[in-house]
Short mmCIF file of C-alpha atoms in Angstrom, two decimals:
data_model
loop_
_atom_site.label_atom_id
_atom_site.label_comp_id
_atom_site.label_asym_id
_atom_site.label_seq_id
_atom_site.Cartn_x
_atom_site.Cartn_y
_atom_site.Cartn_z
CA MET A 27 0.00 0.00 0.00
CA THR A 28 1.32 3.46 -0.88
CA SER A 29 0.98 6.82 0.85
CA MET A 30 -0.01 8.68 -2.35
CA THR A 31 -2.98 10.93 -1.76
CA THR A 32 -4.59 9.66 -4.97
CA THR A 33 -4.69 6.09 -3.67
CA ALA A 34 -8.02 5.09 -2.21
CA GLN A 35 -8.02 3.50 1.18
CA PRO A 36 -9.89 0.24 1.76
CA ARG A 37 -12.94 0.35 3.90
CA PRO A 38 -12.66 -1.34 7.31
CA LEU A 39 -12.68 -5.10 7.37
CA PRO A 40 -16.25 -6.39 7.47
CA VAL A 41 -15.42 -8.17 10.72
CA HIS A 42 -13.52 -7.19 13.83
CA PRO A 43 -9.97 -8.63 13.92
CA GLY A 44 -10.72 -10.12 17.32
CA MET A 45 -13.71 -12.06 16.07
CA THR A 46 -14.35 -15.41 17.73
CA GLU A 47 -15.44 -18.75 16.37
CA GLN A 48 -18.97 -18.00 17.52
CA SER A 49 -19.22 -14.91 15.28
CA SER A 50 -21.21 -15.13 12.06
CA PRO A 51 -18.86 -16.48 9.38
CA LEU A 52 -17.92 -14.21 6.52
CA THR A 53 -19.31 -15.17 3.14
CA ALA A 54 -17.41 -15.19 -0.11
CA GLY A 55 -19.78 -12.45 -1.28
CA GLN A 56 -18.61 -10.19 1.56
CA GLY A 57 -15.05 -11.04 0.65
CA TRP A 58 -15.66 -9.95 -2.93
CA GLN A 59 -17.22 -6.64 -1.84
CA TYR A 60 -14.23 -6.00 0.40
CA TYR A 61 -11.87 -6.83 -2.48
CA LEU A 62 -13.50 -4.12 -4.61
CA THR A 63 -12.60 -1.49 -1.99
CA LEU A 64 -8.92 -2.46 -1.82
CA PRO A 65 -6.29 -0.28 -3.58
CA ARG A 66 -4.95 -1.69 -6.81
CA GLU A 67 -1.60 -3.46 -6.54
CA ASN A 68 1.75 -2.05 -7.69
CA GLY A 69 0.85 1.46 -6.53
CA LYS A 70 -1.66 2.09 -9.30
CA PRO A 71 -4.27 4.73 -8.44
CA GLY A 72 -7.81 3.79 -7.61
CA THR A 73 -9.43 0.72 -6.18
CA ASN A 74 -10.06 -2.72 -7.61
CA ALA A 75 -13.60 -1.58 -8.46
CA GLU A 76 -12.02 0.70 -11.09
CA ARG A 77 -10.29 -2.14 -12.94
CA SER A 78 -11.36 -2.89 -16.48
CA ALA A 79 -14.58 -4.83 -16.87
CA VAL A 80 -12.71 -7.72 -18.49
CA ASP A 81 -10.12 -7.98 -15.71
CA LEU A 82 -12.75 -7.75 -12.98
CA GLY A 83 -14.99 -10.22 -14.77
CA ASN A 84 -12.19 -12.78 -15.04
CA ARG A 85 -11.50 -12.62 -11.30
CA LEU A 86 -15.16 -12.85 -10.40
CA ARG A 87 -15.57 -15.77 -12.79
CA ALA A 88 -12.64 -17.58 -11.17
CA PHE A 89 -14.09 -16.88 -7.71
CA LYS A 90 -17.50 -18.24 -8.68
CA ASP A 91 -16.04 -21.33 -10.33
CA ALA A 92 -14.03 -22.10 -7.21
CA ALA A 93 -17.21 -21.74 -5.12
CA LEU A 94 -19.06 -24.00 -7.56
CA GLY A 95 -16.38 -26.65 -7.20
CA PHE A 96 -16.40 -26.40 -3.42
CA ALA A 97 -20.10 -25.99 -2.58
CA HIS A 98 -22.01 -26.79 -5.81
CA THR A 99 -23.26 -23.19 -6.10
CA GLU A 100 -22.09 -19.97 -7.78
CA ASP A 101 -23.91 -17.81 -5.24
CA LEU A 102 -21.02 -16.32 -3.27
CA ASN A 103 -23.38 -15.23 -0.50
CA LYS A 104 -24.07 -18.89 0.29
CA VAL A 105 -20.42 -19.95 0.49
CA PRO A 106 -18.16 -19.25 3.50
CA LEU A 107 -15.07 -17.21 2.69
CA SER A 108 -13.01 -19.69 4.68
CA PHE A 109 -13.00 -22.05 1.68
CA LEU A 110 -10.55 -19.66 0.02
CA ALA A 111 -8.24 -19.80 3.04
CA ARG A 112 -7.41 -23.50 2.62
CA ASP A 113 -4.13 -24.59 1.08
CA VAL A 114 -3.74 -23.16 -2.40
CA ASP A 115 -3.59 -26.51 -4.25
CA THR A 116 -6.92 -27.55 -2.78
CA VAL A 117 -8.54 -24.24 -3.76
CA LEU A 118 -7.17 -24.49 -7.31
CA ASP A 119 -8.48 -28.05 -7.59
CA ASP A 120 -11.92 -26.76 -6.63
CA LEU A 121 -11.57 -24.06 -9.28
CA ILE A 122 -10.98 -26.54 -12.10
CA LEU A 123 -13.73 -28.81 -10.76
CA GLY A 124 -16.18 -25.91 -10.72
CA THR A 125 -15.22 -24.82 -14.22
CA THR A 126 -15.74 -28.37 -15.44
CA ARG A 127 -19.19 -28.43 -13.85
CA ARG A 128 -20.10 -25.12 -15.46
CA LEU A 129 -18.87 -26.01 -18.95
CA GLY A 130 -19.76 -29.68 -18.94
CA HIS A 131 -16.18 -30.55 -19.84
CA ALA A 132 -12.67 -29.78 -18.58
CA PRO A 133 -11.27 -26.36 -19.54
CA ASN A 134 -8.44 -26.22 -22.03
CA ALA A 135 -4.92 -25.48 -20.81
CA LYS A 136 -5.04 -21.75 -21.61
CA MET A 137 -8.37 -21.17 -19.88
CA ALA A 138 -7.28 -23.18 -16.84
CA SER A 139 -4.05 -21.17 -16.59
CA ASN A 140 -5.90 -17.84 -16.80
CA LEU A 141 -8.45 -18.87 -14.19
CA ARG A 142 -5.73 -20.07 -11.81
CA SER A 143 -3.85 -16.80 -12.23
CA SER A 144 -6.98 -14.73 -11.55
CA LEU A 145 -7.81 -16.71 -8.41
CA ARG A 146 -4.23 -16.47 -7.12
CA HIS A 147 -4.31 -12.67 -7.50
CA LEU A 148 -7.64 -12.52 -5.69
CA ARG A 149 -6.39 -14.78 -2.91
CA THR A 150 -3.26 -12.68 -2.43
CA ALA A 151 -5.27 -9.46 -2.26
CA LEU A 152 -7.51 -10.92 0.45
CA SER A 153 -4.62 -12.45 2.42
CA ASP A 154 -5.14 -10.23 5.49
CA LEU A 155 -8.81 -11.13 5.60
CA LEU A 156 -8.07 -14.84 5.20
CA LYS A 157 -5.85 -14.81 8.30
CA LEU A 158 -8.61 -13.72 10.67
CA PRO A 159 -9.56 -16.26 13.36
CA GLY A 160 -13.04 -16.76 11.97
CA VAL A 161 -11.81 -17.28 8.42
CA ALA A 162 -8.46 -19.04 8.70
CA PRO A 163 -8.55 -22.84 8.23
CA LYS A 164 -9.57 -24.76 11.34
CA ALA A 165 -8.88 -28.26 12.52
CA ALA A 166 -11.78 -30.67 12.12
CA ARG A 167 -12.43 -30.53 15.85
CA GLN A 168 -13.12 -26.79 15.52
CA LEU A 169 -15.18 -27.17 12.36
CA ARG A 170 -17.63 -29.67 13.81
CA ARG A 171 -20.78 -28.03 15.09
CA ILE A 172 -21.26 -28.77 18.78
CA GLU A 173 -24.74 -28.29 20.17
CA GLN A 174 -25.21 -27.07 23.71
CA GLY A 175 -27.27 -29.04 26.22
CA ARG A 176 -26.75 -32.40 24.54
CA TRP A 177 -27.16 -35.69 26.35
CA GLN A 178 -24.47 -36.75 28.75
CA LYS A 179 -22.73 -40.00 27.91
CA GLY A 180 -25.13 -42.83 28.66
CA LEU A 181 -24.77 -46.36 29.94
CA ARG A 182 -23.39 -49.30 28.01
CA SER A 183 -24.91 -52.77 28.20
CA ASP A 184 -21.92 -54.01 30.22
CA GLN A 185 -22.81 -51.40 32.88
CA TRP A 186 -26.31 -52.79 33.45
CA PRO A 187 -27.10 -54.51 36.77
CA ALA A 188 -25.68 -58.04 36.87
CA GLY A 189 -29.08 -59.76 36.98
CA LEU A 190 -30.42 -57.79 34.01
CA ARG A 191 -27.21 -58.46 32.07
CA ALA A 192 -27.56 -62.20 32.66
CA GLU A 193 -31.17 -62.16 31.42
CA LEU A 194 -30.11 -60.17 28.36
CA GLU A 195 -27.43 -62.77 27.52
CA GLN A 196 -30.01 -65.55 27.72
CA MET A 197 -32.29 -63.55 25.46
CA ARG A 198 -29.39 -62.93 23.07
CA GLU A 199 -28.77 -66.66 22.76
CA ALA A 200 -32.46 -67.31 22.15
CA TYR A 201 -32.70 -64.74 19.35
CA THR A 202 -29.31 -65.21 17.64
CA ASP A 203 -28.56 -68.95 17.88
CA PRO A 204 -30.26 -70.78 14.99
CA ASP A 205 -29.85 -74.04 16.96
CA TYR A 206 -31.45 -72.70 20.13
CA ALA A 207 -33.43 -75.42 21.92
CA GLY A 208 -34.40 -73.72 25.18
CA PRO A 209 -37.79 -72.50 26.41
CA GLY A 210 -39.95 -71.01 23.65
CA TYR A 211 -37.72 -72.38 20.89
CA LYS A 212 -40.62 -73.12 18.53
CA TYR A 213 -41.37 -69.40 18.31
CA LEU A 214 -37.86 -67.97 18.73
CA VAL A 215 -36.20 -69.99 15.95
CA THR A 216 -38.62 -68.32 13.54
CA LYS A 217 -37.47 -64.85 14.73
CA THR A 218 -33.69 -65.32 14.53
CA LEU A 219 -31.69 -62.08 14.54
CA ARG A 220 -28.15 -61.41 13.40
CA PRO A 221 -25.88 -60.78 16.43
CA ILE A 222 -25.20 -57.21 15.28
CA SER A 223 -28.96 -56.56 15.00
CA PHE A 224 -29.51 -57.81 18.53
CA ASP A 225 -26.66 -55.64 19.83
CA ASN A 226 -28.21 -52.59 18.16
CA PHE A 227 -31.56 -53.41 19.76
CA ALA A 228 -29.91 -53.77 23.19
CA THR A 229 -28.10 -50.45 22.75
CA SER A 230 -31.41 -48.68 22.16
CA LEU A 231 -32.47 -49.67 25.70
CA ASN A 232 -29.50 -48.00 27.41
CA ARG A 233 -31.39 -44.75 27.92
CA LEU A 234 -34.35 -46.53 29.52
CA VAL A 235 -32.08 -48.47 31.89
CA ALA A 236 -30.21 -45.28 32.80
CA PHE A 237 -33.54 -43.58 33.59
CA LEU A 238 -34.66 -46.38 35.91
CA LEU A 239 -31.28 -46.52 37.70
CA HIS A 240 -30.40 -42.84 37.97
CA GLU A 241 -33.76 -41.06 37.93
CA LYS A 242 -35.97 -43.59 39.73
CA GLY A 243 -33.29 -45.06 42.02
CA TYR A 244 -33.66 -48.78 41.28
CA GLN A 245 -30.69 -50.92 42.30
CA GLU A 246 -31.66 -54.12 40.52
CA LEU A 247 -33.75 -54.61 37.41
CA THR A 248 -35.24 -57.45 35.41
CA LEU A 249 -36.59 -57.66 31.87
CA LEU A 250 -40.09 -57.60 33.34
CA ASP A 251 -39.26 -54.26 35.01
CA LEU A 252 -38.35 -52.79 31.61
CA ILE A 253 -41.76 -53.53 30.11
CA ASP A 254 -43.78 -52.40 33.15
CA PRO A 255 -46.43 -50.02 31.70
CA ALA A 256 -46.28 -47.44 34.52
CA ARG A 257 -42.48 -47.16 34.39
CA PHE A 258 -42.56 -46.98 30.62
CA LEU A 259 -45.00 -44.04 30.66
CA GLN A 260 -42.79 -42.25 33.20
CA PHE A 261 -39.81 -42.79 30.91
CA ARG A 262 -41.73 -41.41 27.91
CA GLN A 263 -42.64 -38.24 29.79
CA TRP A 264 -39.08 -37.77 31.09
CA TYR A 265 -37.45 -38.53 27.74
CA PHE A 266 -39.36 -35.93 25.72
CA LYS A 267 -38.59 -33.31 28.36
CA GLN A 268 -34.87 -33.98 27.86
CA VAL A 269 -34.67 -33.84 24.07
CA LYS A 270 -34.86 -30.37 22.56
CA ARG A 271 -35.69 -31.50 19.05
CA GLY A 272 -36.30 -34.80 17.34
CA GLY A 273 -35.96 -37.99 19.32
CA HIS A 274 -39.12 -39.61 17.94
CA ALA A 275 -37.31 -42.15 15.76
CA PHE A 276 -35.09 -43.18 18.68
CA PHE A 277 -38.13 -43.51 20.95
CA GLN A 278 -39.71 -45.81 18.37
CA ARG A 279 -36.56 -47.95 18.45
CA VAL A 280 -36.92 -48.22 22.24
CA CYS A 281 -40.53 -49.33 21.80
CA THR A 282 -39.51 -51.92 19.21
CA GLY A 283 -36.91 -53.28 21.61
CA LEU A 284 -39.46 -53.53 24.41
CA ALA A 285 -41.84 -55.36 22.06
CA LYS A 286 -39.12 -57.96 21.44
CA ILE A 287 -38.62 -58.36 25.17
CA ALA A 288 -42.34 -58.81 25.76
CA ALA A 289 -42.61 -61.45 23.03
CA TYR A 290 -39.53 -63.26 24.38
CA LEU A 291 -40.88 -63.32 27.94
CA LYS A 292 -44.22 -64.67 26.71
CA ALA A 293 -42.44 -67.35 24.66
CA ILE A 294 -40.45 -68.61 27.66
CA GLY A 295 -43.50 -68.48 29.95
CA SER A 296 -42.44 -65.49 32.12
CA LEU A 297 -45.19 -63.06 31.03
CA GLU A 298 -48.84 -63.57 31.92
CA THR A 299 -51.14 -62.63 29.07
CA PRO A 300 -54.17 -64.40 27.52
CA PHE A 301 -52.77 -63.98 24.02
CA GLU A 302 -50.56 -66.41 22.13
CA VAL A 303 -47.06 -65.18 21.36
CA THR A 304 -47.82 -65.27 17.63
CA SER A 305 -50.86 -63.00 18.04
CA THR A 306 -50.87 -59.54 16.45
CA HIS A 307 -53.94 -58.38 18.32
CA PRO A 308 -53.57 -54.67 19.25
CA GLU A 309 -54.06 -55.43 22.96
CA THR A 310 -51.06 -57.77 23.21
CA PRO A 311 -48.21 -56.21 25.23
CA TRP A 312 -45.78 -56.40 22.31
CA MET A 313 -48.18 -54.82 19.81
CA GLN A 314 -49.01 -52.05 22.28
CA PHE A 315 -45.33 -51.05 22.41
CA VAL A 316 -45.13 -51.17 18.62
CA MET A 317 -48.18 -48.93 18.20
CA ILE A 318 -47.07 -46.43 20.86
CA GLY A 319 -43.74 -46.02 19.10
CA ARG A 320 -45.40 -45.69 15.72
CA ARG A 321 -47.91 -43.10 16.93
CA LYS A 322 -45.23 -41.05 18.64
CA ARG A 323 -43.14 -40.93 15.51
CA GLN A 324 -46.13 -39.94 13.37
CA GLU A 325 -46.93 -37.24 15.92
CA GLY A 326 -43.41 -35.88 15.63
CA TYR A 327 -43.66 -35.68 11.85
CA ALA A 328 -47.11 -34.09 11.99
CA LYS A 329 -45.84 -31.37 14.31
CA LYS A 330 -42.53 -31.09 12.45
CA GLN A 331 -40.69 -31.84 15.68
CA TYR A 332 -38.11 -34.03 13.98
CA ALA A 333 -34.44 -33.29 13.38
CA ASP A 334 -33.39 -33.80 9.76
CA ALA A 335 -30.13 -35.64 9.22
CA GLU A 336 -27.46 -33.50 7.61
CA LYS A 337 -27.71 -33.86 3.84
CA LEU A 338 -24.30 -34.56 2.36
CA PRO A 339 -23.50 -34.27 -1.35
CA ILE A 340 -22.63 -37.36 -3.36
CA ARG A 341 -19.05 -37.29 -4.64
CA THR A 342 -17.86 -39.09 -7.76
CA PRO A 343 -15.26 -41.86 -7.40
CA GLY A 344 -12.83 -39.62 -9.28
CA GLU A 345 -13.28 -36.86 -6.71
CA LEU A 346 -12.77 -39.33 -3.86
CA ALA A 347 -9.62 -40.71 -5.50
CA ALA A 348 -8.27 -37.16 -5.83
CA LEU A 349 -9.10 -36.57 -2.17
CA ALA A 350 -7.13 -39.69 -1.23
CA ARG A 351 -4.04 -38.48 -3.07
CA LYS A 352 -4.33 -35.12 -1.36
CA LEU A 353 -4.70 -36.66 2.10
CA ARG A 354 -1.62 -38.78 1.48
CA ASP A 355 0.54 -35.67 1.31
CA LEU A 356 -1.39 -33.17 3.46
CA PRO A 357 -0.78 -33.34 7.24
CA PRO A 358 -3.76 -32.82 9.58
CA ARG A 359 -4.34 -29.42 11.14
CA THR A 360 -4.05 -28.96 14.88
CA THR A 361 -5.99 -26.63 17.14
CA ASP A 362 -2.86 -24.90 18.43
CA GLY A 363 -0.80 -24.81 15.23
CA ARG A 364 1.77 -27.34 16.41
CA ALA A 365 3.02 -30.21 14.27
CA PRO A 366 0.58 -33.17 14.35
CA SER A 367 1.34 -36.00 16.76
CA ARG A 368 2.17 -39.54 15.70
CA ARG A 369 -1.39 -40.62 16.41
CA GLN A 370 -2.85 -37.76 14.38
CA ALA A 371 -0.54 -38.51 11.46
CA PHE A 372 -1.59 -42.18 11.46
CA ARG A 373 -5.27 -41.26 11.47
CA ARG A 374 -4.76 -39.02 8.44
CA LEU A 375 -2.89 -41.75 6.55
CA PHE A 376 -5.70 -44.19 7.27
CA ALA A 377 -8.20 -41.68 5.87
CA ALA A 378 -6.10 -41.52 2.70
CA VAL A 379 -6.10 -45.29 2.19
CA PHE A 380 -9.81 -45.46 3.04
CA PHE A 381 -10.73 -43.14 0.17
CA GLY A 382 -8.03 -44.52 -2.14
CA LEU A 383 -8.86 -48.19 -1.68
CA GLY A 384 -12.55 -47.66 -0.92
CA VAL A 385 -13.47 -46.63 -4.46
CA TYR A 386 -12.20 -50.04 -5.64
CA ALA A 387 -13.68 -52.13 -2.81
CA PRO A 388 -16.46 -50.21 -1.00
CA VAL A 389 -17.00 -52.73 1.78
CA ARG A 390 -18.96 -51.96 4.93
CA GLY A 391 -17.44 -50.24 7.95
CA ARG A 392 -17.37 -53.42 9.99
CA ASN A 393 -15.29 -55.11 7.26
CA TRP A 394 -12.79 -52.26 7.27
CA ARG A 395 -12.33 -52.55 11.01
CA GLU A 396 -12.11 -56.36 11.08
CA MET A 397 -10.05 -56.91 7.92
CA ARG A 398 -7.02 -59.16 8.50
CA TRP A 399 -3.93 -59.99 6.49
CA GLY A 400 -4.19 -63.44 4.96
CA ASP A 401 -7.81 -64.02 5.94
CA HIS A 402 -9.52 -61.14 4.16
CA LEU A 403 -6.76 -59.36 2.21
CA ARG A 404 -4.05 -61.54 0.69
CA GLU A 405 -1.65 -61.95 -2.21
CA GLU A 406 -2.62 -65.26 -3.82
CA GLN A 407 -0.09 -64.99 -6.66
CA PRO A 408 2.85 -62.60 -7.02
CA GLY A 409 1.29 -59.21 -7.78
CA GLU A 410 -2.26 -60.59 -7.52
CA TRP A 411 -4.19 -59.36 -4.48
CA TRP A 412 -7.67 -60.48 -3.45
CA ILE A 413 -10.15 -59.22 -0.89
CA GLU A 414 -12.60 -61.78 0.50
CA PHE A 415 -15.31 -61.99 3.17
CA SER A 416 -17.84 -64.75 3.64
CA GLY A 417 -20.58 -66.01 5.93
CA ALA A 418 -20.69 -64.30 9.32
CA ASP A 419 -18.22 -61.62 8.10
CA LEU A 420 -20.97 -60.16 5.90
CA LYS A 421 -24.12 -58.29 6.81
CA ASN A 422 -26.16 -60.79 4.79
CA GLY A 423 -23.94 -63.82 5.25
CA THR A 424 -26.50 -66.40 4.19
CA TYR A 425 -29.51 -66.67 1.92
CA GLY A 426 -31.39 -69.76 3.02
CA ASP A 427 -28.88 -72.60 3.09
CA ARG A 428 -26.38 -70.77 0.84
CA VAL A 429 -23.35 -69.04 2.39
CA ASN A 430 -22.58 -65.76 0.63
CA THR A 431 -19.06 -64.72 -0.34
CA TYR A 432 -17.67 -61.32 -1.26
CA ARG A 433 -14.54 -61.90 -3.34
CA LEU A 434 -12.78 -59.38 -5.58
CA ARG A 435 -9.47 -59.43 -7.42
CA LEU A 436 -8.02 -55.97 -6.98
CA PRO A 437 -6.86 -53.96 -10.02
CA GLN A 438 -3.46 -52.30 -10.18
CA GLY A 439 -4.72 -48.99 -8.82
CA ALA A 440 -6.01 -50.69 -5.68
CA ILE A 441 -2.85 -52.81 -5.33
CA ALA A 442 -0.78 -49.62 -5.35
CA TRP A 443 -2.76 -48.41 -2.33
CA VAL A 444 -2.34 -51.77 -0.55
CA LEU A 445 1.44 -51.67 -1.05
CA TRP A 446 1.59 -48.02 0.05
CA TRP A 447 -0.35 -48.86 3.21
CA ARG A 448 2.03 -51.72 4.01
CA GLU A 449 4.90 -49.23 3.84
CA GLN A 450 3.09 -46.97 6.31
CA LEU A 451 2.59 -49.89 8.70
CA ARG A 452 6.30 -50.69 8.48
CA ALA A 453 7.08 -47.10 9.43
CA PHE A 454 4.73 -47.13 12.42
CA LEU A 455 4.82 -50.76 13.62
CA GLY A 456 8.12 -52.07 12.27
CA ASP A 457 9.12 -54.53 9.55
CA HIS A 458 7.20 -57.38 11.19
CA PHE A 459 3.94 -55.48 11.49
CA GLU A 460 1.83 -58.56 10.67
CA GLN A 461 3.22 -60.20 13.81
CA VAL A 462 2.42 -57.10 15.88
CA THR A 463 -1.20 -57.25 14.75
CA PRO A 464 -2.94 -59.22 11.98
CA LEU A 465 -5.36 -56.34 11.47
CA VAL A 466 -4.97 -54.48 8.18
CA PHE A 467 -6.26 -51.23 9.68
CA PRO A 468 -5.39 -51.19 13.40
CA MET A 469 -5.76 -48.41 15.96
CA LEU A 470 -3.11 -47.30 18.44
CA SER A 471 -4.79 -47.84 21.80
CA THR A 472 -4.13 -46.13 25.12
CA LEU A 473 -3.69 -49.60 26.65
CA GLN A 474 -0.12 -50.72 27.33
CA ASP A 475 1.53 -54.13 27.22
CA ASP A 476 3.92 -55.55 29.84
CA GLN A 477 6.80 -53.54 28.38
CA GLY A 478 4.88 -50.28 28.57
CA ASN A 479 4.29 -50.05 24.80
CA TYR A 480 0.92 -48.91 23.51
CA CYS A 481 -1.06 -51.74 21.93
CA TRP A 482 -2.36 -51.85 18.37
CA VAL A 483 -5.96 -53.05 18.50
CA GLN A 484 -9.07 -53.21 16.35
CA MET A 485 -10.49 -49.81 15.44
CA SER A 486 -13.50 -48.69 17.41
CA HIS A 487 -16.53 -47.55 15.44
CA LYS A 488 -16.08 -43.99 16.74
CA TYR A 489 -12.39 -43.89 15.78
CA PHE A 490 -13.21 -45.08 12.27
CA LEU A 491 -15.92 -42.45 11.80
CA GLU A 492 -13.75 -39.61 13.11
CA CYS A 493 -10.74 -40.48 10.93
CA VAL A 494 -12.82 -40.24 7.77
CA ASP A 495 -15.03 -37.35 8.86
CA ASN A 496 -12.15 -35.19 10.12
CA ALA A 497 -10.18 -35.59 6.90
CA ALA A 498 -13.19 -34.66 4.75
CA LEU A 499 -14.02 -31.67 6.94
CA GLU A 500 -10.52 -30.23 6.67
CA VAL A 501 -10.00 -30.80 2.95
CA LEU A 502 -13.50 -30.69 1.44
CA GLY A 503 -15.07 -28.44 4.05
CA GLN A 504 -17.91 -30.95 4.27
CA ARG A 505 -18.59 -34.00 6.39
CA PHE A 506 -18.40 -37.52 5.02
CA ARG A 507 -19.76 -40.65 6.63
CA PRO A 508 -17.78 -43.80 5.76
CA HIS A 509 -20.88 -45.64 4.55
CA MET A 510 -21.39 -42.88 1.97
CA ILE A 511 -18.54 -44.26 -0.12
CA ARG A 512 -20.83 -47.15 -1.05
CA HIS A 513 -23.55 -44.73 -2.17
CA CYS A 514 -21.05 -42.63 -4.14
CA VAL A 515 -19.71 -45.64 -6.03
CA ALA A 516 -23.12 -47.20 -6.69
CA THR A 517 -24.73 -43.91 -7.76
CA HIS A 518 -21.89 -43.27 -10.21
CA ILE A 519 -21.98 -46.76 -11.73
CA VAL A 520 -25.74 -47.08 -12.03
CA GLY A 521 -26.13 -43.51 -13.30
CA GLY A 522 -26.08 -44.80 -16.87
CA GLY A 523 -29.38 -46.59 -16.29
CA GLN A 524 -28.18 -49.93 -17.68
CA ILE A 525 -28.86 -53.31 -16.06
CA GLU A 526 -25.27 -54.43 -16.63
CA ASP A 527 -24.10 -51.35 -14.71
CA ALA A 528 -26.35 -52.34 -11.81
CA GLN A 529 -24.72 -55.78 -11.77
CA GLN A 530 -21.28 -54.13 -11.50
CA ALA A 531 -22.48 -52.11 -8.53
CA ALA A 532 -23.97 -55.21 -6.87
CA THR A 533 -20.64 -57.02 -7.24
CA LEU A 534 -18.66 -54.14 -5.73
CA LEU A 535 -21.07 -53.57 -2.85
CA GLY A 536 -21.64 -57.23 -2.08
CA ASP A 537 -25.40 -56.65 -2.36
CA THR A 538 -27.97 -58.50 -4.43
CA LEU A 539 -28.93 -57.15 -7.84
CA SER A 540 -32.51 -56.62 -6.64
CA THR A 541 -31.25 -54.43 -3.76
CA VAL A 542 -29.15 -52.27 -6.08
CA LEU A 543 -32.00 -51.93 -8.59
CA ARG A 544 -34.40 -50.91 -5.83
CA ILE A 545 -32.13 -48.27 -4.28
CA TYR A 546 -30.01 -46.87 -7.11
CA PHE A 547 -31.50 -47.82 -10.49
CA ARG A 548 -33.24 -44.76 -11.98
CA PRO A 549 -33.30 -45.28 -15.76
CA ASP A 550 -34.49 -42.69 -18.28
CA LYS A 551 -37.62 -44.57 -19.31
CA GLN A 552 -38.44 -42.42 -22.32
CA ARG A 553 -34.90 -42.58 -23.68
CA ALA A 554 -34.89 -46.34 -23.24
CA LEU A 555 -38.08 -46.57 -25.35
CA ASP A 556 -36.80 -44.11 -27.97
CA GLU A 557 -33.47 -45.88 -28.39
CA GLY A 558 -34.88 -49.39 -27.99
CA TYR A 559 -38.32 -50.57 -28.94
CA TYR A 560 -39.41 -47.41 -30.81
CA ALA A 561 -36.16 -47.28 -32.78
CA GLU A 562 -36.66 -50.93 -33.76
CA LEU A 563 -40.19 -50.23 -34.98
CA ASP A 564 -39.09 -47.18 -36.99
CA ALA A 565 -36.30 -49.18 -38.61
CA ASP A 566 -38.85 -51.67 -39.93
CA GLN A 567 -40.98 -48.99 -41.61
#
């Protein structure tokens, strides 16, 4: 900036330099308006608003294209300015992505060079603004929205009273063991649940058990206590006073769990009721729980008292592969600006291999966490790697008497990621990493062995989610749930509307063709007629 009297001075920053994270974030539109008030570079008189229309138009075009690549919109007032404060390579990648979306094809080399140059100039001019606390890049922990007054951490099933835990284990055996021969077996063998489904059902009851123990003061509980109508109504009243929004879907899950308990107790002869366990009469205890949960959820929707899940954009496999390459070289941010720790670095590298390998083999989260060298990921021939899960390893391990198998031979792109990951494990665990842990994707625990070394154990579900979500938040500026990689791959493959494409997606996902067709197959019906049957008729005329 020069002291010449003819040089215009920029207006004050549209935000106080001491702004906090709670302040309203600046938009890219505000950043552009501020840019127009800045003096022109190189001591030229006037402000940026006095530049030529062509020059100003090029910079605005580059700004909008970058916003389009980042947030799928050209409206700068809907995009946070902080997206421009990320590392320059990431911003320039968004620029080219946005230009491609706008044109329908990739820009030629000259256009891409001009756009990059315009955005670099704009970014340099706004450098002071991009360093403000509310605009500068944040670590994922700072980016995640934290709501006030949320639930305190609840109970786990292993913290239930001993008697209730023992009853739950007996119930678990009755519902999950296909060879169960105990009380009520004639009914229970027809209602077999997968172990993971039963665990999810048991987890939904944690809040009810916590209420009875902490709020009502019970020391011991039984399954019959959980389905007591008076206690249940007290829980319902208490629960909806605690939640500030939503909660109806979770409450319905609690009711469904209680219905299973009631049916189980009737089947084993522990619940007095005139109805047979197979009855669906509305006055049966199990059906009453089902209907209460259903009505409460409908009531929530009618009054719009539900909390919508965050809608996340679908990314193409190409975008996810580019993200993986970026994560491989980009260290994670920290809240205090220090270099990332060893643990943080490992989490970031796992996120890279998740996106890099996941587009080739989009298996479920459980398979990622349980994958083992030799059992599930192995080199069967030199340079030939396979990934395989079967039976109980899969969500749908059996269909009737047939055991399902997920087996894929990995292409060279996926093998490159496998070999890269093995090098990372050597760096962190040593040359004999497979002897340290057979897990392909382990987690460094806070537990220590006899020598005082931290143990490498199976990833927790929370750890897995945070690794992927944190990386996406920092680089894409948007959250990403691990299961979404399956939707991204399937949506991309089936987008052509061809049955053979749906079969490819079914193979990659490990789902049935009917499942993929039901969820993802959205063909252009008119085009199919025009290019198929109608075209055949016209050709015969």
